Short mmCIF file of C-alpha atoms in Angstrom, two decimals:
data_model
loop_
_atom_site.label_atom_id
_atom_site.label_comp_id
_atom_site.label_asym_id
_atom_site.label_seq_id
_atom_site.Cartn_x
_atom_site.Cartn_y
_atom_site.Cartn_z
CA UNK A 1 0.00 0.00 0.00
CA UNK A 2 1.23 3.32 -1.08
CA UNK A 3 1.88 5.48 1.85
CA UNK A 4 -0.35 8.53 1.73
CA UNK A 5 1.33 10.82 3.86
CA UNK A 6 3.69 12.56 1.44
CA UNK A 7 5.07 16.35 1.76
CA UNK A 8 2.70 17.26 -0.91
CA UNK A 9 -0.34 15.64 1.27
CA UNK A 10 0.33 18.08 3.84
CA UNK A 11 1.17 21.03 2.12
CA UNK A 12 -2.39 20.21 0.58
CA UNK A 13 -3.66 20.85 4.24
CA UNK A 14 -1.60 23.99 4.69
CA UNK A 15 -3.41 25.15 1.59
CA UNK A 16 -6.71 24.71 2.93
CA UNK A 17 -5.98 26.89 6.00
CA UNK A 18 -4.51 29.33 3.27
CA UNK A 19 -7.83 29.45 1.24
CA UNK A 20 -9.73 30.04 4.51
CA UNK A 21 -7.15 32.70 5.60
CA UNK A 22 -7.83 34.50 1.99
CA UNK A 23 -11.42 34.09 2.47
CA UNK A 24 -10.96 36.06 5.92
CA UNK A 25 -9.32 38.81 4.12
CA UNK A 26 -5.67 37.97 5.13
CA UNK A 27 -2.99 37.18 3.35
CA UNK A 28 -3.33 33.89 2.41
CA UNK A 29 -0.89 31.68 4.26
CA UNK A 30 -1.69 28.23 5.90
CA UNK A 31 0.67 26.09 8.45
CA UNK A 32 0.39 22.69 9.76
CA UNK A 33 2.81 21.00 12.20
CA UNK A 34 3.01 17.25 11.76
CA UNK A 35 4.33 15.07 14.24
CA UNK A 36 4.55 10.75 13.61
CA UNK A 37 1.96 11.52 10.60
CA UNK A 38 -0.37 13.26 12.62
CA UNK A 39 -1.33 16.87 12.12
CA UNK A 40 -0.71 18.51 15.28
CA UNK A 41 -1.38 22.13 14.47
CA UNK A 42 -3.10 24.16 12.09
CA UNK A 43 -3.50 27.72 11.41
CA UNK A 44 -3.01 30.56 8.90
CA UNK A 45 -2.54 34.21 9.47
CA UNK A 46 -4.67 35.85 11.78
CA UNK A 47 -3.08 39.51 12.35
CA UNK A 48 -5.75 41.29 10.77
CA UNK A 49 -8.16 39.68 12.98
CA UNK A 50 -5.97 39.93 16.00
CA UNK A 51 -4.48 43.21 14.83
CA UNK A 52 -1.39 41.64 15.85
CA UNK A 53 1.80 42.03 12.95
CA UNK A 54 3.02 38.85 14.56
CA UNK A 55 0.53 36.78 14.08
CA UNK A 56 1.33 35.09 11.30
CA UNK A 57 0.28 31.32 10.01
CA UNK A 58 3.79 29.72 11.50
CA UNK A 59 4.20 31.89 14.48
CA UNK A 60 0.08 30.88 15.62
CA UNK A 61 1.18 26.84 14.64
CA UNK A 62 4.52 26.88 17.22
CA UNK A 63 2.45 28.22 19.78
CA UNK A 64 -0.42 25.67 19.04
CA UNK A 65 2.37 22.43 18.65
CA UNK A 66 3.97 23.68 21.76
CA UNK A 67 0.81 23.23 23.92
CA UNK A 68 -0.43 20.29 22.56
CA UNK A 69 3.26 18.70 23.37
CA UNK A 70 3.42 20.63 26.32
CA UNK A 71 7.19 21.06 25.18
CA UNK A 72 8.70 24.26 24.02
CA UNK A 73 10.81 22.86 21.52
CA UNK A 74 9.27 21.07 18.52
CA UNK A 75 12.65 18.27 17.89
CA UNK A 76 10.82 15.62 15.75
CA UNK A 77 7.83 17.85 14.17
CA UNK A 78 8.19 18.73 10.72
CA UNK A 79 6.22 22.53 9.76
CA UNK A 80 3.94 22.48 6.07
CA UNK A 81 3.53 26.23 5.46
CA UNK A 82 2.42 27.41 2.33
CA UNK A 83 4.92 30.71 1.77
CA UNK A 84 8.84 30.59 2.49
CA UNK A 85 8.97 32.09 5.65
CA UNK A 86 10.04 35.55 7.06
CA UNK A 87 12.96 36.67 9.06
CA UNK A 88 10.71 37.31 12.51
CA UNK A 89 9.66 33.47 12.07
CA UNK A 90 12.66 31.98 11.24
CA UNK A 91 13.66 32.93 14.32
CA UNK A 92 10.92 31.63 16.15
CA UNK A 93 11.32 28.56 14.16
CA UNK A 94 14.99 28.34 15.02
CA UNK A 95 14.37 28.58 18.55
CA UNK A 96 11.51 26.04 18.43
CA UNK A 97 14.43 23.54 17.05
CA UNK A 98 11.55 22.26 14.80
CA UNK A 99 13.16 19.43 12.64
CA UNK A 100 12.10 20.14 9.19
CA UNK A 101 10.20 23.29 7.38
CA UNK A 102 8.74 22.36 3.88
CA UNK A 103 7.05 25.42 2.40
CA UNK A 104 6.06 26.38 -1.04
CA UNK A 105 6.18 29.60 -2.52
CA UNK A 106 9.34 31.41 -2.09
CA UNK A 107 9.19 35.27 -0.91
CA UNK A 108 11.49 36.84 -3.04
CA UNK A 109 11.27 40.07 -1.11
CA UNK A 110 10.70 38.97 2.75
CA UNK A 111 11.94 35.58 3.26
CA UNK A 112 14.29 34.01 5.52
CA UNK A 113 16.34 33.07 1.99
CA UNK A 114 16.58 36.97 1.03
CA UNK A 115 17.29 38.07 4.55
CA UNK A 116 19.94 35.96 4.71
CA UNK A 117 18.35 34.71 8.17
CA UNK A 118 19.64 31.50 9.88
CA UNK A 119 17.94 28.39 11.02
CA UNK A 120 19.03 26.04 13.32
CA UNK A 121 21.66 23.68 12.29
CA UNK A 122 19.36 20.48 12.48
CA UNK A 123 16.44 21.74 11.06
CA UNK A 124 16.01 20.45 7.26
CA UNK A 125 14.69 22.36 4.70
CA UNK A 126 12.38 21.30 1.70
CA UNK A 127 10.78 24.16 -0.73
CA UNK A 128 9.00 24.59 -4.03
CA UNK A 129 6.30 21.55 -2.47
CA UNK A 130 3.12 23.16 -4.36
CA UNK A 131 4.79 25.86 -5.66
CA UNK A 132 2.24 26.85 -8.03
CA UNK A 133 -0.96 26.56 -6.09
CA UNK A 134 0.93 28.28 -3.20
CA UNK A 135 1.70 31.35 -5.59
CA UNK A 136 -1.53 31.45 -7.12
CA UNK A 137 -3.45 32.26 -3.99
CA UNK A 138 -1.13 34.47 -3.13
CA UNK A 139 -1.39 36.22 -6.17
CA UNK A 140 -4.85 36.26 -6.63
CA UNK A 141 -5.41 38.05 -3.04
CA UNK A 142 -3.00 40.63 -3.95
CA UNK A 143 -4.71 41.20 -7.40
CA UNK A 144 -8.13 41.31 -5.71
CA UNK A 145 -6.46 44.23 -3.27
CA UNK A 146 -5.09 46.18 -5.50
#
């Protein structure tokens, strides 16, 4: 039996909390923190309903991992998030010592890539999972805004 639980059936999930988080008028980026195959956590960006600038999809899916391990760090979880991340949670991520980060869309202009921003030394990274649907959305709620 194939196994089902692939990077790109996650990043699937992420997705979906992206399309809700565009439906809600944010920018549309979803997270999900997987742990043994099990989704552990998901979100998607919630600082316009917060009104919080740091409430973004990854920073809202440590927090949520982190309680339901009742552990700060996240050794052994592997983060789906649908945009590269930025500086501010690549920090957060690096402190988490989350395992692995696969996201899809890069962020040419804010990403931890372009910012030259360091993760920790264990953490593997995997991007370009979804690429295109990633971008899309994320195109399609800027086009909408402008």
């Amino acid at each position: 039996m194939e196994n089902i639980f692939t990077d790109e059936y996650f990043m699937k999930k992420a997705l979906l909390e992206a399309e809700i988080a565009f439906e809600k008028g944010e920018i549309p980026v979803g997270a999900v923190i997987v742990v043994d195959n099990k989704i552990i956590a998901r979100t998607h960006n919630l600082t316009e309903l917060l009104h919080d600038v740091t409430a973004h999809a990854e920073m809202q899916a440590i927090t949520s991992a982190a309680n339901y391990l009742g552990a700060k760090y996240l050794k052994d979880c592997t983060l789906y998030v649908t945009l590269e991340p930025c500086q501010m949670c690549a920090g957060a991520l690096y402190w988490s010592q989350i395992s692995k980060i696969v996201y899809g869309a890069s962020d040419e202009n804010r990403g931890f890539v372009k910012m030259r921003t360091q993760l920790h030394p264990k953490t593997a990274i995997v991007s370009g999972v979804l690429e295109k649907e990633c971008a899309l959305l994320m195109r399609a709620f800027f086009r909408l805004k402008r």
